[in-house]
Coordinates of C-alpha atoms in Angstrom, one line a residue:
M1 CA 155.0 154.6 80.3
T2 CA 156.4 153.9 83.6
K3 CA 153.4 155.5 85.0
E4 CA 150.8 153.6 83.2
S5 CA 152.9 150.2 83.9
D6 CA 153.0 151.2 87.4
A7 CA 149.1 152.1 87.5
L8 CA 148.4 148.5 85.9
Q9 CA 150.6 146.6 88.0
D10 CA 148.6 148.6 91.0
E11 CA 145.3 147.8 89.5
D12 CA 146.5 144.1 89.2
A13 CA 147.5 143.8 92.9
K14 CA 144.4 145.3 94.0
I15 CA 142.4 142.9 91.8
R16 CA 144.5 140.0 92.8
L17 CA 144.0 141.1 96.9
R18 CA 140.3 141.7 96.5
S19 CA 140.2 138.0 95.1
D20 CA 142.2 136.7 97.2
R21 CA 140.1 138.1 100.5
I22 CA 136.8 136.8 98.8
S23 CA 138.2 133.3 97.9
R24 CA 139.6 132.6 101.5
T25 CA 135.8 132.0 102.2
L26 CA 136.0 129.1 99.7
V27 CA 138.6 126.8 100.8
S28 CA 136.6 125.6 103.6
S29 CA 136.0 121.5 103.8
V30 CA 132.2 121.1 102.3
L31 CA 131.1 117.2 103.0
S32 CA 127.7 118.2 102.3
I33 CA 124.8 120.6 101.4
E34 CA 124.3 121.9 104.8
N35 CA 128.3 123.0 104.7
L36 CA 127.9 124.5 101.5
Y37 CA 125.2 126.9 102.8
L38 CA 127.3 128.2 105.6
V39 CA 130.3 128.7 103.0
L40 CA 128.2 130.4 100.7
G41 CA 126.8 132.8 103.2
A42 CA 130.5 133.7 104.1
F43 CA 131.4 134.0 100.5
M44 CA 128.3 136.5 99.8
Q45 CA 129.1 138.3 102.8
S46 CA 132.9 138.8 102.0
A47 CA 131.8 139.7 98.3
I48 CA 129.4 142.7 99.4
N49 CA 131.7 144.0 102.0
E50 CA 134.5 144.3 99.4
F51 CA 132.7 145.7 96.8
G52 CA 130.1 148.0 98.8
W53 CA 127.0 145.8 97.6
W54 CA 123.8 145.7 99.6
A55 CA 122.8 142.2 99.9
G56 CA 123.2 138.5 98.8
Q57 CA 121.4 135.5 98.4
A58 CA 122.3 132.1 97.0
W59 CA 119.8 129.4 95.3
L60 CA 120.7 125.7 95.4
K61 CA 119.3 122.5 93.4
K62 CA 117.5 120.5 95.3
G63 CA 115.6 117.6 93.4
E64 CA 113.8 119.4 90.7
S65 CA 113.7 122.8 92.4
L66 CA 116.3 125.4 93.7
T67 CA 116.0 126.4 97.1
P68 CA 117.0 129.7 98.6
T69 CA 119.0 130.5 101.4
G70 CA 118.8 132.9 103.8
W71 CA 119.9 136.7 103.0
V72 CA 123.2 138.3 104.2
F73 CA 123.4 142.2 104.1
A74 CA 126.2 144.8 104.4
T75 CA 125.9 147.0 107.4
S76 CA 125.4 149.9 105.1
A77 CA 122.4 148.6 103.2
P78 CA 119.2 150.9 103.7
T79 CA 116.7 149.8 106.1
S80 CA 114.3 148.9 103.2
I81 CA 116.4 146.6 101.9
L82 CA 117.2 144.9 105.1
G83 CA 113.3 144.4 105.4
I84 CA 113.4 141.7 102.7
S85 CA 114.6 139.3 105.0
H86 CA 111.3 138.9 106.7
L87 CA 109.6 138.4 103.3
P88 CA 108.5 134.5 102.9
S89 CA 110.5 132.9 100.1
R90 CA 109.5 129.8 98.3
D91 CA 111.3 127.4 96.2
I92 CA 111.2 127.7 92.3
T93 CA 111.2 124.6 89.6
S94 CA 114.5 124.4 87.5
I95 CA 112.3 124.2 84.5
A96 CA 111.5 127.4 85.0
M97 CA 115.0 128.7 84.6
E98 CA 116.8 129.3 81.9
S99 CA 118.8 125.6 81.4
K100 CA 122.8 126.1 81.2
E101 CA 123.7 122.7 80.5
S102 CA 127.9 121.7 80.6
N103 CA 129.7 118.3 80.5
D104 CA 131.4 119.7 83.7
H105 CA 130.7 122.1 86.5
V106 CA 131.5 125.5 85.0
T107 CA 130.8 129.1 86.5
A108 CA 129.4 131.6 83.5
P109 CA 130.7 135.1 84.0
A110 CA 128.6 137.4 86.2
V111 CA 125.8 139.2 84.6
L112 CA 124.2 142.6 85.3
V113 CA 120.6 142.1 85.5
G114 CA 117.9 145.0 85.9
I115 CA 115.2 144.4 88.6
E116 CA 112.7 144.4 85.6
D117 CA 114.4 141.6 84.1
L118 CA 114.3 139.4 87.5
T119 CA 111.1 137.6 86.5
W120 CA 112.5 134.0 87.8
H121 CA 112.6 135.3 91.4
P122 CA 109.6 134.7 93.2
L123 CA 109.8 138.1 95.1
Q124 CA 110.8 140.1 92.5
K125 CA 108.0 142.8 92.7
E126 CA 108.7 142.8 96.4
L127 CA 112.3 143.7 96.0
Q128 CA 111.3 146.6 93.4
S129 CA 108.9 148.0 95.7
V130 CA 111.6 148.4 98.4
G131 CA 114.1 150.1 96.1
V132 CA 116.2 147.5 94.2
R133 CA 117.1 148.6 91.0
H134 CA 120.1 146.5 89.8
T135 CA 121.3 142.9 90.6
L136 CA 123.8 140.7 89.7
V137 CA 123.8 136.9 88.8
V138 CA 126.5 134.2 88.9
D139 CA 125.3 130.7 87.9
V140 CA 127.2 127.6 88.2
S141 CA 125.9 124.8 85.8
S142 CA 126.6 121.2 85.0
S143 CA 125.2 118.2 82.7
T144 CA 122.3 118.3 84.6
G145 CA 121.3 121.7 84.2
L146 CA 121.5 125.0 86.8
G147 CA 122.7 123.9 90.1
L148 CA 123.7 126.9 91.8
R149 CA 122.7 130.6 91.4
I150 CA 124.1 133.5 93.4
L151 CA 122.3 136.8 93.4
F152 CA 123.7 140.2 94.7
V153 CA 121.6 143.3 95.3
L154 CA 123.9 146.5 93.8
P155 CA 123.4 149.9 94.9
S156 CA 123.8 151.2 91.4
A157 CA 124.9 149.6 87.9
N158 CA 128.2 151.6 88.4
S159 CA 128.9 149.6 91.6
F160 CA 129.8 146.8 89.2
S161 CA 132.9 147.8 87.8
S162 CA 135.4 146.0 85.3
T163 CA 137.9 145.4 88.1
S164 CA 135.4 144.1 90.6
Q165 CA 134.5 141.7 87.6
I166 CA 137.6 140.4 87.1
S167 CA 138.0 140.0 91.1
L168 CA 134.6 138.1 91.3
D169 CA 135.2 136.2 88.2
I170 CA 138.5 134.9 89.7
A171 CA 137.2 133.9 93.1
C172 CA 134.1 132.4 91.5
A173 CA 136.1 130.4 89.5
L174 CA 136.4 128.0 92.9
L175 CA 132.4 127.6 93.1
P176 CA 132.7 124.6 90.6
E177 CA 134.8 122.3 92.4
L178 CA 133.2 123.3 95.8
Y179 CA 129.5 122.5 94.4
R180 CA 130.8 119.3 92.6
R181 CA 132.3 118.2 96.3
A182 CA 129.0 119.2 98.2
I183 CA 127.2 117.2 95.7
S184 CA 129.4 114.2 95.8
S185 CA 129.7 114.1 99.5
Q186 CA 125.9 114.6 99.9
A187 CA 125.5 111.3 97.2
L188 CA 128.1 109.3 99.0
L189 CA 126.1 109.8 102.3
F190 CA 123.0 109.4 100.9
Q191 CA 124.1 106.0 99.5
S192 CA 125.2 105.0 102.9
T193 CA 122.1 105.7 104.4
H194 CA 119.4 105.1 102.3
D195 CA 118.2 101.9 100.8
E196 CA 119.4 101.9 96.9
L197 CA 116.0 99.9 95.8
T198 CA 113.3 102.2 97.3
H199 CA 115.5 105.2 98.3
L200 CA 113.7 105.1 101.8
R201 CA 116.1 105.2 104.7
N202 CA 118.0 102.0 105.5
R203 CA 118.8 100.7 109.0
R204 CA 122.0 103.2 109.4
G205 CA 119.9 106.0 108.1
L206 CA 117.4 105.2 110.6
E207 CA 119.7 105.1 113.5
D208 CA 121.6 108.4 111.8
A209 CA 118.1 110.3 112.3
Y210 CA 118.6 110.1 116.0
V211 CA 122.7 109.9 116.3
E212 CA 122.7 113.0 118.4
T213 CA 121.0 111.1 121.5
N214 CA 122.6 108.0 120.6
N215 CA 119.3 106.2 119.6
W216 CA 118.1 107.0 123.0
N217 CA 114.4 108.8 122.9
S218 CA 115.4 111.8 124.9
A219 CA 113.1 114.3 123.6
G220 CA 110.9 113.8 126.7
V221 CA 107.8 112.9 124.3
D222 CA 106.9 109.3 123.3
R223 CA 107.0 108.0 119.8
T224 CA 105.1 105.2 118.0
V225 CA 106.7 102.5 115.9
F226 CA 105.2 100.8 112.9
Y227 CA 106.9 97.9 111.8
L228 CA 105.4 96.7 108.3
D229 CA 105.8 93.0 106.4
L230 CA 104.5 92.3 103.2
D231 CA 102.1 89.2 103.3
R232 CA 102.7 86.4 101.0
F233 CA 105.6 88.5 99.2
K234 CA 108.2 85.4 99.0
D235 CA 105.1 84.0 96.5
I236 CA 105.4 86.9 94.4
N237 CA 109.3 86.5 93.9
D238 CA 108.8 82.7 93.1
A239 CA 106.3 83.0 90.7
F240 CA 107.0 86.5 89.1
G241 CA 110.8 86.4 89.7
H242 CA 112.8 89.6 91.6
T243 CA 112.5 92.2 89.1
I244 CA 108.5 92.1 89.7
G245 CA 109.3 91.6 93.3
D246 CA 111.5 94.9 93.5
E247 CA 108.8 96.7 91.7
V248 CA 106.3 95.5 94.5
L249 CA 108.8 96.7 97.0
C250 CA 108.8 100.2 95.4
E251 CA 105.4 100.5 95.4
L252 CA 105.0 99.5 98.9
A253 CA 107.8 102.4 99.7
R254 CA 105.8 104.7 97.9
R255 CA 102.3 104.1 99.5
I256 CA 103.9 104.1 102.9
T257 CA 105.6 107.4 102.2
S258 CA 102.3 108.7 100.7
A259 CA 100.1 107.7 103.9
S260 CA 102.9 109.1 106.4
R261 CA 103.1 112.5 107.5
P262 CA 105.8 115.0 106.6
V263 CA 107.2 114.8 110.4
D264 CA 107.3 110.7 110.5
I265 CA 110.2 108.9 109.2
Q266 CA 110.1 105.8 106.9
A267 CA 113.1 103.1 106.7
R268 CA 113.2 99.6 104.7
L269 CA 115.2 97.5 107.2
G270 CA 115.8 94.8 105.0
G271 CA 113.6 92.4 102.5
D272 CA 110.0 93.4 102.7
E273 CA 110.2 94.8 106.2
F274 CA 109.4 98.6 106.7
V275 CA 109.5 101.0 109.7
I276 CA 107.6 104.2 110.3
I277 CA 108.4 106.4 113.3
A278 CA 105.9 108.8 114.2
E279 CA 105.2 111.6 116.9
G280 CA 102.4 113.2 118.2
L281 CA 100.2 110.1 118.4
D282 CA 99.0 110.8 122.2
D283 CA 96.1 108.3 122.5
F284 CA 95.0 105.0 121.3
A285 CA 92.3 106.4 118.5
S286 CA 94.9 108.1 117.2
I287 CA 97.5 105.2 116.6
E288 CA 94.7 103.0 115.8
R289 CA 93.5 105.3 113.1
T290 CA 97.1 105.7 111.6
A291 CA 97.5 101.8 111.4
D292 CA 94.2 101.8 109.5
R293 CA 95.2 104.5 107.3
F294 CA 98.5 102.3 106.5
L295 CA 96.5 99.3 106.1
D296 CA 94.1 101.1 103.7
A297 CA 96.6 102.6 101.5
I298 CA 98.4 99.8 101.0
Q299 CA 95.8 97.1 100.2
K300 CA 95.0 98.5 97.0
D301 CA 95.9 96.1 94.0
F302 CA 99.1 97.0 92.0
T303 CA 99.6 96.3 88.5
A304 CA 103.4 95.3 87.6
S305 CA 105.2 96.0 84.3
D306 CA 104.3 92.6 82.7
G307 CA 100.7 93.4 83.4
S308 CA 100.5 90.9 86.5
I309 CA 98.1 92.1 89.3
H310 CA 99.1 91.6 92.8
P311 CA 96.6 92.3 95.5
L312 CA 99.0 93.8 98.3
R313 CA 98.4 93.0 102.0
T314 CA 100.8 93.5 105.0
S315 CA 101.1 92.6 108.6
L316 CA 101.6 95.6 110.9
G317 CA 102.9 96.0 114.5
V318 CA 102.7 98.7 116.5
S319 CA 105.0 99.6 119.7
R320 CA 105.5 102.7 122.0
W321 CA 109.3 104.3 121.7
Q322 CA 109.2 105.8 125.2
A323 CA 111.0 108.7 126.4
G324 CA 114.2 107.2 128.1
T325 CA 114.5 104.1 126.1
Q326 CA 116.3 102.8 122.7
L327 CA 115.1 102.7 119.4
I328 CA 116.3 99.1 119.1
E329 CA 113.8 97.9 121.8
A330 CA 110.8 99.5 120.1
I331 CA 111.6 98.3 117.1
A332 CA 111.9 94.8 118.6
R333 CA 108.6 94.9 120.4
A334 CA 106.7 96.2 117.4
D335 CA 108.5 93.4 115.3
A336 CA 107.0 90.8 117.7
Q337 CA 103.5 92.4 117.6
M338 CA 103.8 92.1 113.5
Y339 CA 104.7 88.4 114.0
R340 CA 101.2 88.3 115.9
A341 CA 99.3 89.9 113.2
K342 CA 100.8 87.3 110.8
A343 CA 99.9 84.6 112.9
S344 CA 96.4 85.9 113.1
G345 CA 95.8 85.5 109.3
G346 CA 97.8 89.0 108.4
H347 CA 96.5 92.2 106.7
R348 CA 96.1 93.5 110.2
A349 CA 97.4 95.6 113.0
K350 CA 98.7 94.1 116.6
I351 CA 99.3 97.0 118.8
E352 CA 101.3 96.7 121.7
E353 CA 99.3 96.2 125.2
I354 CA 101.3 99.1 126.3
Y355 CA 98.2 101.3 125.2
V356 CA 95.4 99.4 126.8
G357 CA 94.3 100.2 130.5
I358 CA 91.2 98.9 132.5
S359 CA 88.3 100.7 131.2
D360 CA 85.9 103.1 133.4
D361 CA 82.4 102.2 132.6
S362 CA 81.4 105.5 133.6
D363 CA 83.5 106.8 131.0
P364 CA 83.1 105.1 127.2
G365 CA 86.0 107.1 125.9
D366 CA 89.2 105.8 125.3
P367 CA 91.1 103.8 127.3
F368 CA 93.7 104.9 129.4
L369 CA 97.5 104.2 128.5
F370 CA 99.8 102.2 130.9
N371 CA 103.2 101.4 130.3
K372 CA 102.4 97.9 131.5
S373 CA 99.5 95.5 130.5
S374 CA 97.7 95.4 133.7
L375 CA 97.4 97.1 137.0
D376 CA 98.0 95.0 140.3
I377 CA 95.7 95.5 142.9
S378 CA 96.2 93.7 146.4
R379 CA 94.1 94.2 149.3
I380 CA 95.5 94.5 152.8
R381 CA 93.7 93.0 155.8
R382 CA 94.7 92.7 159.8
I383 CA 94.4 88.7 160.9
N384 CA 94.0 89.8 164.6
G385 CA 92.9 93.0 166.1
D386 CA 90.7 95.5 164.8
A387 CA 89.8 95.0 161.1
L388 CA 92.0 97.3 158.4
E389 CA 90.7 98.0 155.0
G390 CA 93.9 98.8 152.9
F391 CA 94.9 98.4 149.2
M392 CA 98.3 98.1 147.6
A393 CA 98.3 99.3 143.8
T394 CA 101.1 98.6 141.8
F395 CA 101.6 100.2 138.4
A396 CA 104.0 102.3 135.9
L397 CA 103.3 106.0 135.0
P398 CA 101.2 106.3 131.9
N399 CA 102.9 107.1 128.6
S400 CA 101.1 110.7 128.7
Y401 CA 102.3 113.1 131.5
A402 CA 99.3 115.7 131.1
P403 CA 97.8 116.4 134.5
E404 CA 94.4 115.1 133.3
M405 CA 96.0 111.9 132.7
M406 CA 97.0 111.7 136.2
Q407 CA 93.3 112.3 137.2
D408 CA 92.2 109.4 134.8
L409 CA 95.0 107.1 136.3
A410 CA 93.7 108.0 139.8
R411 CA 89.8 107.2 138.7
Q412 CA 91.3 103.9 137.0
I413 CA 92.7 103.1 140.6
R414 CA 89.5 103.8 142.3
V415 CA 87.2 101.7 139.7
A416 CA 89.6 98.7 140.5
I417 CA 89.2 98.8 144.1
L418 CA 85.7 99.0 144.2
D419 CA 85.5 96.2 141.8
A420 CA 87.9 94.2 144.1
V421 CA 85.7 94.9 147.5
R422 CA 82.3 95.1 145.1
G423 CA 80.9 97.9 147.2
E424 CA 81.9 101.3 148.7
I425 CA 85.2 101.6 150.6
F426 CA 84.8 103.5 153.9
E427 CA 88.1 103.3 156.1
L428 CA 90.7 103.3 153.6
D429 CA 94.8 103.2 153.3
L430 CA 96.0 103.4 149.7
L431 CA 99.6 102.3 149.4
L432 CA 100.9 103.2 145.7
K433 CA 104.1 101.3 144.4
V434 CA 105.1 103.0 141.1
L435 CA 107.4 100.5 139.1
Q436 CA 111.2 101.8 138.4
P437 CA 110.6 105.3 139.1
R438 CA 113.2 108.1 137.6
R439 CA 113.7 111.5 138.9
S440 CA 111.5 112.9 135.9
D441 CA 108.8 111.3 137.3
K442 CA 108.6 113.3 140.5
T443 CA 106.1 115.8 139.3
N444 CA 104.0 113.1 137.8
I445 CA 103.7 111.3 141.1
E446 CA 102.8 114.3 143.0
L447 CA 99.9 115.1 140.4
L448 CA 98.7 111.6 140.9
L449 CA 98.6 111.5 144.6
A450 CA 97.1 115.1 144.6
S451 CA 94.5 113.4 142.3
L452 CA 93.9 110.4 144.8
S453 CA 93.7 112.9 147.7
E454 CA 90.3 114.3 145.8
T455 CA 89.2 111.0 145.0
Y456 CA 89.7 109.8 148.5
H457 CA 88.7 112.7 150.4
G458 CA 92.1 113.3 152.4
Q459 CA 92.4 109.7 153.5
Q460 CA 95.8 108.4 154.3
L461 CA 98.2 107.8 151.3
H462 CA 101.3 106.0 151.5
Y463 CA 104.1 105.9 148.8
V464 CA 106.1 102.5 148.6
L465 CA 109.7 102.8 148.5
D466 CA 111.0 99.1 147.4
L467 CA 114.3 98.4 149.0
Q468 CA 114.7 95.5 146.4
G469 CA 116.9 97.4 143.6
V470 CA 116.3 101.0 145.3
T471 CA 118.1 103.6 143.4
T472 CA 119.4 107.1 144.4
D473 CA 116.5 108.5 141.8
S474 CA 113.7 106.6 143.8
A475 CA 114.6 107.4 147.2
N476 CA 115.0 111.2 146.4
I477 CA 111.5 110.8 144.9
A478 CA 110.4 109.5 148.6
R479 CA 112.1 112.3 150.2
D480 CA 110.8 114.9 148.2
L481 CA 107.1 113.8 148.4
V482 CA 107.5 113.6 152.3
A483 CA 108.9 117.2 152.3
S484 CA 106.3 118.5 150.0
R485 CA 103.1 117.1 150.8
H486 CA 101.2 115.0 153.6
V487 CA 102.6 111.5 152.5
K488 CA 103.5 108.4 154.4
I489 CA 106.4 106.1 153.3
A490 CA 106.0 102.3 153.4
L491 CA 109.2 100.3 152.7
A492 CA 108.5 97.0 150.4
N493 CA 110.9 94.1 150.6
Y494 CA 112.2 94.6 153.9
G495 CA 114.4 92.3 155.4
L496 CA 116.9 92.3 152.3
G497 CA 119.3 94.1 154.3
N498 CA 120.0 96.9 151.9
G499 CA 120.5 99.9 154.1
E500 CA 117.0 99.6 155.4
I501 CA 118.1 100.3 159.0
A502 CA 119.1 103.8 157.4
F503 CA 115.9 104.3 155.7
T504 CA 114.0 103.0 158.8
K505 CA 115.5 106.0 161.0
E506 CA 115.1 108.5 158.0
F507 CA 111.6 107.7 157.2
I508 CA 109.8 106.0 160.4
P509 CA 107.9 104.2 157.8
S510 CA 103.9 103.7 158.2
Y511 CA 104.3 100.0 157.2
L512 CA 106.9 97.3 156.7
I513 CA 106.4 94.9 153.8
F514 CA 108.2 92.0 154.4
N515 CA 110.3 90.5 151.8
P516 CA 108.8 87.1 150.3
E517 CA 112.1 85.2 150.2
L518 CA 112.0 85.3 154.3
F519 CA 109.2 83.3 153.7
S520 CA 110.3 81.0 150.9
R521 CA 112.1 78.2 152.4
P522 CA 113.1 77.1 156.1
S523 CA 116.4 78.2 156.7
Q524 CA 118.1 79.4 159.9
S525 CA 119.2 82.7 158.0
N526 CA 115.6 83.4 157.2
E527 CA 114.4 82.9 160.9
I528 CA 117.1 85.1 162.3
A529 CA 116.3 88.0 159.7
L530 CA 112.5 87.5 160.3
E531 CA 113.1 87.9 163.7
A532 CA 115.2 90.9 163.6
V533 CA 113.2 92.9 161.4
T534 CA 109.9 92.1 163.5
A535 CA 111.8 93.2 166.5
I536 CA 112.4 96.1 164.7
A537 CA 108.7 96.8 163.7
T538 CA 107.7 95.8 167.4
A539 CA 110.0 98.4 168.8
L540 CA 108.9 101.2 166.4
K541 CA 105.2 99.8 166.5
I542 CA 105.5 99.8 162.6
P543 CA 102.5 97.7 161.1
I544 CA 103.9 94.7 159.2
I545 CA 102.1 93.7 155.9
I546 CA 103.0 90.0 154.8
P547 CA 103.1 90.0 150.9
N548 CA 100.8 86.7 150.8
R549 CA 98.6 84.5 153.4
K550 CA 100.4 81.4 151.9
L551 CA 103.9 82.9 152.3
A552 CA 103.0 82.9 156.3
E553 CA 102.0 79.3 156.1
F554 CA 105.9 78.7 156.3
V555 CA 106.6 78.3 160.0
P556 CA 110.3 78.1 161.0
N557 CA 111.2 74.9 162.3
G558 CA 107.6 73.5 162.5
H559 CA 106.4 76.0 165.0
E560 CA 103.1 77.8 165.2
L561 CA 102.9 81.3 163.7
P562 CA 105.2 83.1 166.2
D563 CA 103.6 85.8 168.4
Y564 CA 105.4 88.6 167.0
L565 CA 103.4 88.1 163.6
G566 CA 100.0 88.1 165.4
Q567 CA 99.5 91.6 164.2
A568 CA 100.8 91.0 160.7
M569 CA 98.4 92.1 157.8
Y570 CA 98.2 90.1 154.6
A571 CA 98.2 91.7 151.0
E572 CA 95.9 89.3 149.6
E573 CA 95.9 89.4 145.5
L574 CA 92.3 89.7 144.9
L575 CA 92.8 90.1 140.6
S576 CA 95.1 87.6 139.3
Q577 CA 97.2 88.5 136.4
T578 CA 95.1 86.4 134.5
S579 CA 91.8 87.9 134.9
V580 CA 93.3 91.4 134.5
N581 CA 94.8 90.5 131.1
N582 CA 91.4 89.1 130.0
E583 CA 89.7 92.2 130.9
V584 CA 92.3 94.5 129.2
T585 CA 92.5 92.5 126.0
Q586 CA 88.6 92.9 125.7
V587 CA 89.0 96.6 125.5
K588 CA 88.3 98.2 122.1
G589 CA 88.3 94.6 120.5
L590 CA 91.9 94.1 120.6
S591 CA 91.8 90.5 121.4

């Protein structure tokens, strides 16, 4: 009896030791389904290592389906078994599985299942073909049916002994509570990030989608924001009550979701206002088509539960969420466009003018995308001495950074200049100023300059470094351009005293573009500054550009135009802001 008792105690100790080792993997804090996947992987790995089994896979309930996790394997598993990790897997419907309901989460005892009876598994035949003969199934069920199933692949039926069954059952007793916590945490998270009525994301859920980047678009690609507001929704609520109004909102959410792509993110911000964030819409035509798709999907009549019929119409605003900017800014701009659509009669889209550029008559394709609604072109001419034709182009970099886009921008600049002079350009200096350049823009600026060099057959290009608000990035871009290619630097807003002497010594600029404030009002300080910067230009033989002829009409102390400005050039604006915007809004009928 003593030997038998000792043997039983040893066996019990062995069972407890095994179950303890496996159970340790289940004591982690599980606050989401994603965490549960990780914990289950560790649990299965521990079990197959402990009992000498070959592989393990878990299936978790997701909606009306069960979704598989990845396989885990023992190091001793045959090569043929390891190959099942490369087989494509798919979800299975809960209906197709044996329903095991319980008022609480419980674990059923582990059951040995031969491969011929594993009919629920979508890879049954493939598993059989690689030599799987015996499996072990552990189920966790609740009042809603089967929630979790764990499958082990065994080398033989004998590897599932009575002692291993006891050890596994003890460890598996922790699974129901683990699963319940994961589901509860997931439900609480869903409630906090999703709209209770429509089950779309709420404002917090929309922000959480980009929480890793603090709601900045740092993906390096632009996204598009669609802002929808239901037309005359208040009339529905007033006439039919909030219950019918809620049905309308749920139907609107369903239609928005069905018209969206799987990669798009939808949210209800409140009331009847919805937002869709889309990626991969790289040109105006695709954005316009997407907006039309939303309008078409929504406009069908809706029959409510009381039999009332409601023609659904929506106003839609569209903006660009550019790389390096915050989501809240893009939503605000899309909201503003939505109000423009509503003010124009509703049930239409208004697309931010960011998407519209100056169209080239020789290319009737989609308009080029600019970050600003206009391209500012200024002509430069010398008031004394030899005539000089030159132009200053001020623009922002386009939304798409492909090299062909740089070529398109170069062509658009040329079209605008030709239109301004109404003829061919012969001797030309082109001064280019990029609005608020960032370090990441350097490659794109170089591509543009290369395209312009081809367009203008090697005539001189000048990159304008604006000393007003100069940043480390903008200064470094200028340095890199000088070092990497034959580009000269012109300094704009000269006379501010913002480190301009150092920049003058460093770059030996091709032009000094005087700060307009030097001419804005008579003052002794302005006159002194004007004389000082002109003396610098004269000593270094650097041409001066006065931004506007009217500014030069201011003469300090009532004297004639000083001699030192006799060789100045004026940048006269030939395309007014109004005329450019009028031309822009006519493109693609967006007025």
